[in-house]
Short mmCIF file of C-alpha atoms in Angstrom, two decimals:
data_model
loop_
_atom_site.label_atom_id
_atom_site.label_comp_id
_atom_site.label_asym_id
_atom_site.label_seq_id
_atom_site.Cartn_x
_atom_site.Cartn_y
_atom_site.Cartn_z
CA MET A 287 -3.67 25.06 32.70
CA ILE A 288 -4.59 24.11 29.14
CA GLY A 289 -0.90 24.09 28.34
CA LYS A 290 -0.33 21.61 31.14
CA LEU A 291 -3.10 19.35 29.81
CA ASP A 292 -1.59 19.64 26.37
CA GLU A 293 1.79 18.74 27.76
CA ALA A 294 0.39 15.70 29.56
CA LEU A 295 -1.11 14.28 26.38
CA ARG A 296 1.57 15.36 23.93
CA PHE A 297 3.73 12.26 24.11
CA HIS A 298 0.98 9.83 23.27
CA GLN A 299 -0.60 12.14 20.75
CA THR A 300 2.68 12.34 18.85
CA ALA A 301 3.22 8.61 19.14
CA LEU A 302 -0.30 7.85 17.88
CA SER A 303 -0.03 10.08 14.83
CA LEU A 304 3.33 8.56 13.96
CA ARG A 305 1.88 5.08 14.41
CA ALA A 306 -1.00 6.01 12.10
CA GLU A 307 1.46 7.26 9.51
CA ARG A 308 3.56 4.15 9.77
CA GLN A 309 0.44 2.03 9.40
CA GLN A 310 -0.26 3.88 6.18
CA ALA A 311 3.24 3.23 4.85
CA LEU A 312 2.89 -0.46 5.68
CA ALA A 313 -0.55 -0.58 4.02
CA SER A 314 1.03 0.90 0.87
CA ASN A 315 3.70 -1.78 0.93
CA ILE A 316 1.05 -4.48 1.20
CA ALA A 317 -1.06 -2.87 -1.53
CA ASN A 318 1.94 -2.72 -3.87
CA ALA A 319 3.13 -6.27 -3.23
CA ASP A 320 2.59 -7.11 -6.92
CA THR A 321 3.74 -3.82 -8.47
CA PRO A 322 6.94 -4.21 -10.48
CA ASN A 323 9.91 -2.13 -9.27
CA TYR A 324 8.10 -0.91 -6.14
CA LYS A 325 10.52 -0.55 -3.23
CA ALA A 326 9.16 -1.26 0.24
CA ARG A 327 9.41 1.69 2.63
CA ASP A 328 9.18 2.06 6.36
CA MET A 329 10.16 4.53 9.04
CA ASP A 330 12.43 4.18 12.03
CA PHE A 331 9.79 4.76 14.67
CA ASN A 332 12.18 5.48 17.56
CA SER A 333 14.11 8.19 15.78
CA ALA A 334 10.95 9.65 14.23
CA LEU A 335 9.32 9.90 17.66
CA SER A 336 12.32 11.40 19.38
CA ARG A 337 12.76 13.90 16.55
CA ALA A 338 9.08 14.87 16.68
CA LEU A 339 9.17 15.25 20.46
CA SER A 340 12.38 17.25 20.54
CA LYS A 341 10.86 19.77 18.16
CA GLY A 342 7.66 20.11 20.13
CA GLY A 343 5.47 17.62 18.32
CA PRO A 344 3.31 17.94 15.22
CA ALA A 345 1.21 20.66 16.86
CA ALA A 346 4.16 23.06 16.73
CA LYS A 347 4.75 23.03 13.00
CA PRO A 348 6.81 25.92 11.65
CA ALA A 349 4.89 28.78 10.12
CA ALA A 350 4.18 28.27 6.44
CA SER A 351 5.79 31.59 5.59
CA SER A 352 9.18 30.55 6.92
CA PRO A 353 11.26 30.32 3.74
CA SER A 354 14.04 28.11 5.07
CA LEU A 355 11.73 25.30 6.15
CA VAL A 356 9.55 23.27 3.85
CA ASN A 357 5.90 22.89 4.81
CA GLY A 358 5.51 20.21 7.43
CA ALA A 359 9.15 19.23 7.35
CA GLY A 360 10.29 21.25 10.30
CA PHE A 361 11.73 18.19 11.93
CA GLN A 362 13.92 17.37 9.02
CA ALA A 363 17.45 18.58 8.52
CA VAL A 364 17.43 21.79 6.51
CA ALA A 365 19.61 20.03 3.93
CA ASN A 366 16.47 18.20 2.89
CA ALA A 367 14.46 21.36 2.36
CA LEU A 368 13.78 22.63 -1.14
CA THR A 369 15.45 25.83 -2.16
CA ARG A 370 12.94 28.50 -3.06
CA THR A 371 13.88 31.62 -4.94
CA SER A 372 10.72 33.46 -3.93
CA ALA A 373 8.66 33.35 -0.76
CA ALA A 374 5.57 33.09 -2.98
CA HIS A 375 6.59 29.70 -4.37
CA LEU A 376 4.84 26.65 -3.04
CA GLY A 377 7.01 24.73 -0.65
CA GLY A 378 5.99 21.17 -1.29
CA THR A 379 7.17 18.27 0.78
CA PRO A 380 10.58 16.79 0.08
CA SER A 381 10.22 13.21 -1.07
CA GLY A 382 10.61 10.65 1.66
CA VAL A 383 9.40 12.90 4.47
CA THR A 384 5.90 12.36 5.84
CA ALA A 385 3.52 15.07 7.04
CA SER A 386 4.80 14.87 10.61
CA GLY A 387 8.40 14.88 9.50
CA ALA A 388 9.27 11.20 9.79
CA GLN A 389 11.94 10.09 7.39
CA LEU A 390 10.87 7.25 5.11
CA LEU A 391 13.56 4.68 4.57
CA TYR A 392 13.82 1.90 2.06
CA ARG A 393 13.78 -1.56 3.49
CA GLN A 394 16.90 -3.65 3.25
CA THR A 395 16.52 -5.99 0.32
CA ALA A 396 15.20 -9.40 1.23
CA VAL A 397 17.37 -12.50 1.15
CA GLN A 398 15.58 -13.68 -1.95
CA GLY A 399 14.81 -10.79 -4.23
CA ASN A 400 11.94 -10.70 -6.71
CA ILE A 401 12.75 -10.87 -10.40
CA ASP A 402 10.52 -7.85 -11.10
CA GLY A 403 12.48 -5.53 -8.79
CA ASN A 404 9.81 -5.44 -6.08
CA THR A 405 11.26 -5.55 -2.57
CA VAL A 406 8.06 -6.16 -0.60
CA ASP A 407 8.42 -9.19 1.66
CA MET A 408 4.83 -10.05 2.56
CA ASP A 409 5.80 -11.86 5.80
CA VAL A 410 7.73 -8.87 7.10
CA GLU A 411 5.02 -6.42 6.09
CA ARG A 412 2.21 -8.39 7.69
CA ASN A 413 4.17 -8.86 10.89
CA GLN A 414 4.99 -5.19 11.10
CA PHE A 415 1.43 -4.24 10.21
CA ALA A 416 -0.06 -6.35 13.02
CA ASP A 417 2.63 -5.20 15.46
CA ASN A 418 2.07 -1.54 14.62
CA ALA A 419 -1.73 -1.88 14.90
CA LEU A 420 -1.38 -3.47 18.32
CA ARG A 421 0.97 -0.75 19.51
CA TYR A 422 -1.44 1.88 18.23
CA GLU A 423 -4.23 0.31 20.25
CA ALA A 424 -1.94 0.15 23.26
CA GLY A 425 -1.32 3.85 22.78
CA VAL A 426 -5.07 4.51 22.67
CA THR A 427 -5.45 2.55 25.93
CA PHE A 428 -2.70 4.65 27.54
CA VAL A 429 -4.37 7.89 26.50
CA ASN A 430 -7.68 6.60 27.85
CA GLY A 431 -6.00 5.85 31.18
CA GLN A 432 -4.45 9.31 31.23
CA ILE A 433 -7.76 10.98 30.50
CA LYS A 434 -9.41 8.98 33.27
CA GLY A 435 -6.66 10.03 35.66
CA LEU A 436 -7.03 13.69 34.68
CA LEU A 437 -10.81 13.49 35.10
CA THR A 438 -10.39 12.01 38.56
CA ALA A 439 -8.03 14.84 39.46
CA ILE A 440 -10.41 17.49 38.10
CA GLN A 441 -13.48 16.11 39.81
CA GLY A 442 -11.67 15.45 43.07
CA GLN A 443 -13.74 12.44 43.92
CA MET B 179 -5.90 11.60 9.93
CA SER B 180 -3.69 9.36 7.87
CA LEU B 181 -5.55 6.21 8.87
CA PHE B 182 -8.37 7.21 6.53
CA ASN B 183 -5.95 7.15 3.64
CA ILE B 184 -5.44 3.42 4.19
CA PHE B 185 -8.95 2.93 2.80
CA ASN B 186 -7.92 4.66 -0.44
CA VAL B 187 -4.67 2.74 -0.72
CA ALA B 188 -6.13 -0.68 0.09
CA GLY B 189 -9.19 0.07 -2.04
CA SER B 190 -7.08 0.90 -5.08
CA ALA B 191 -5.15 -2.33 -4.57
CA MET B 192 -8.40 -4.27 -4.30
CA SER B 193 -9.76 -2.88 -7.55
CA ALA B 194 -6.43 -3.54 -9.30
CA GLN B 195 -6.36 -7.12 -8.06
CA GLY B 196 -10.01 -7.49 -9.05
CA GLN B 197 -9.12 -6.44 -12.57
CA ARG B 198 -6.28 -8.94 -12.60
CA LEU B 199 -8.73 -11.63 -11.53
CA ASN B 200 -11.03 -10.55 -14.34
CA THR B 201 -8.21 -10.95 -16.87
CA VAL B 202 -7.42 -14.41 -15.52
CA ALA B 203 -11.08 -15.38 -15.85
CA SER B 204 -11.11 -14.14 -19.43
CA ASN B 205 -7.95 -16.10 -20.24
CA ILE B 206 -9.20 -19.34 -18.72
CA ALA B 207 -12.61 -18.96 -20.33
CA ASN B 208 -11.00 -18.51 -23.74
CA ALA B 209 -8.33 -21.18 -23.36
CA ASP B 210 -10.06 -23.31 -26.00
CA SER B 211 -11.51 -20.62 -28.27
CA ALA B 212 -10.18 -21.25 -31.76
CA THR B 213 -11.48 -17.89 -32.93
CA SER B 214 -12.61 -14.65 -31.33
CA SER B 215 -14.81 -11.64 -32.00
CA THR B 216 -11.90 -9.88 -33.75
CA GLY B 217 -11.34 -12.78 -36.15
CA GLN B 218 -7.83 -13.28 -34.72
CA THR B 219 -6.97 -16.10 -32.38
CA TYR B 220 -7.31 -15.03 -28.74
CA ARG B 221 -4.04 -14.12 -27.03
CA ALA B 222 -3.56 -14.35 -23.26
CA LYS B 223 -3.87 -10.96 -21.58
CA GLN B 224 -1.90 -9.75 -18.58
CA VAL B 225 -2.34 -6.61 -16.48
CA VAL B 226 0.59 -4.33 -15.62
CA PHE B 227 0.43 -2.67 -12.21
CA SER B 228 2.02 0.61 -11.32
CA ALA B 229 2.21 2.56 -8.07
CA VAL B 230 0.23 5.81 -7.80
CA PRO B 231 1.78 8.41 -5.50
CA THR B 232 -0.69 10.16 -3.19
CA ALA B 233 -0.54 13.50 -1.39
CA ASN B 234 1.24 11.82 1.48
CA PRO B 235 4.70 10.55 0.50
CA ALA B 236 4.24 7.63 2.88
CA ALA B 237 1.44 6.15 0.81
CA ALA B 238 1.17 4.84 -2.71
CA GLY B 239 -1.90 3.30 -4.27
CA VAL B 240 -2.04 0.84 -7.14
CA LYS B 241 -3.57 1.10 -10.58
CA VAL B 242 -3.63 -1.04 -13.68
CA GLN B 243 -1.38 0.86 -16.05
CA GLN B 244 -2.14 -1.24 -19.13
CA VAL B 245 -3.32 -4.60 -20.32
CA VAL B 246 -0.74 -6.34 -22.49
CA GLU B 247 -1.23 -9.30 -24.79
CA ASP B 248 1.07 -12.27 -24.49
CA GLN B 249 3.23 -12.28 -27.66
CA SER B 250 4.46 -15.84 -27.26
CA PRO B 251 3.65 -18.12 -30.24
CA LEU B 252 0.13 -19.49 -30.51
CA LYS B 253 -0.39 -23.19 -30.09
CA THR B 254 -1.16 -25.24 -33.17
CA HIS B 255 -2.43 -28.74 -33.26
CA TYR B 256 -3.35 -31.12 -36.03
CA ASP B 257 -7.11 -31.61 -36.44
CA PRO B 258 -8.18 -31.66 -40.13
CA LYS B 259 -11.87 -32.08 -39.21
CA HIS B 260 -11.97 -28.80 -37.28
CA PRO B 261 -13.86 -26.05 -39.16
CA GLN B 262 -11.04 -23.58 -38.39
CA ALA B 263 -8.30 -25.86 -39.69
CA ASP B 264 -5.98 -24.43 -42.37
CA GLU B 265 -5.23 -26.19 -45.68
CA LYS B 266 -2.62 -28.40 -43.99
CA GLY B 267 -5.09 -29.45 -41.27
CA TYR B 268 -3.63 -27.40 -38.39
CA VAL B 269 -5.80 -25.40 -35.98
CA THR B 270 -4.35 -22.33 -34.23
CA MET B 271 -5.32 -22.18 -30.56
CA PRO B 272 -4.79 -19.42 -27.95
CA ASN B 273 -1.46 -19.23 -26.11
CA VAL B 274 -3.16 -19.42 -22.70
CA ASN B 275 -1.22 -21.47 -20.17
CA VAL B 276 -3.92 -22.68 -17.80
CA VAL B 277 -1.43 -23.62 -15.06
CA GLU B 278 0.05 -20.11 -15.09
CA GLU B 279 -3.42 -18.63 -14.99
CA MET B 280 -4.38 -20.71 -11.97
CA VAL B 281 -1.27 -19.53 -10.13
CA ASN B 282 -2.11 -15.96 -11.11
CA MET B 283 -5.65 -16.42 -9.86
CA ILE B 284 -4.56 -17.70 -6.45
CA SER B 285 -2.02 -14.91 -6.13
CA ALA B 286 -4.59 -12.25 -7.04
CA SER B 287 -7.24 -13.56 -4.67
CA ARG B 288 -4.74 -13.81 -1.79
CA SER B 289 -3.58 -10.25 -2.40
CA TYR B 290 -7.19 -9.12 -2.47
CA GLN B 291 -7.82 -10.86 0.87
CA THR B 292 -4.75 -9.29 2.43
CA ASN B 293 -5.93 -5.85 1.42
CA VAL B 294 -9.36 -6.52 2.89
CA GLU B 295 -7.64 -7.41 6.16
CA THR B 296 -5.58 -4.23 5.94
CA MET B 297 -8.80 -2.26 5.65
CA ASN B 298 -10.39 -4.11 8.55
CA ALA B 299 -7.38 -3.39 10.75
CA ALA B 300 -7.55 0.31 9.87
CA LYS B 301 -11.26 0.30 10.63
CA THR B 302 -10.69 -1.26 14.06
CA MET B 303 -7.99 1.29 14.82
CA LEU B 304 -10.26 4.17 13.85
CA LEU B 305 -13.13 2.83 15.93
CA LYS B 306 -10.80 2.48 18.92
CA THR B 307 -9.71 6.07 18.39
CA LEU B 308 -13.31 7.24 18.39
CA THR B 309 -13.84 5.80 21.85
CA LEU B 310 -11.00 7.91 23.30
CA GLY B 311 -11.95 9.44 26.61
CA GLN B 312 -15.09 7.39 27.09
#
């Protein structure tokens, strides 16, 4: 029964944590808008979500002792995993992979580049930030609706 | 919960931009100082930002890596009555470009504002999350 409840909420739970992570990446881009040589990063939400869902979501992370998979990167191709010569070595996270396994990508360079090598386009970042926040809140609303539906089913009223 | 980390990231950016604003204020305030506490003519100062990686690879904060002095030549103008004038009657003045500093100031305060909004958005999202299931 608990498994069924888990299953019902998994999709939105995964989507919300990925949205939160993307929001963080966008906040970093905005924070580093004046940092020389900083390259703006973002994730492809669709592929990150489908990858996370196909592997069972963030709740089903691989065991930390598994030597072939790097901690938290179970959704990433093994080619990205670090090679460890001893099981006692710390795994670490390969660069460019977030905690839930979403691949961070560099943004395409803007039409007009900055002279200091920074690729943050404030308009793009702010748009994406607002869009992502709204979608997060939409996700929260969906989960609320689901919980209400489940409660109605449980109480049978 | 990675939303909490936004507070760290935006906060570090706010303090870095605040320091930049401080430097601008110092430059503008000293634009006409013929001498300074060190005995040398004041030189315009600029902050250098650098990204600080955090535990999460998705996030990077900001810090002021160093404060550099503008090495462009100091301004001299002819004023033999000035107490700081040299034997030829020239006074050495700071190399502060007030127009540049104003631009810098507006840029820093806008960046600061944007980061405050970032924080507010994260706060709203967290509060919405806390009302889940109610």
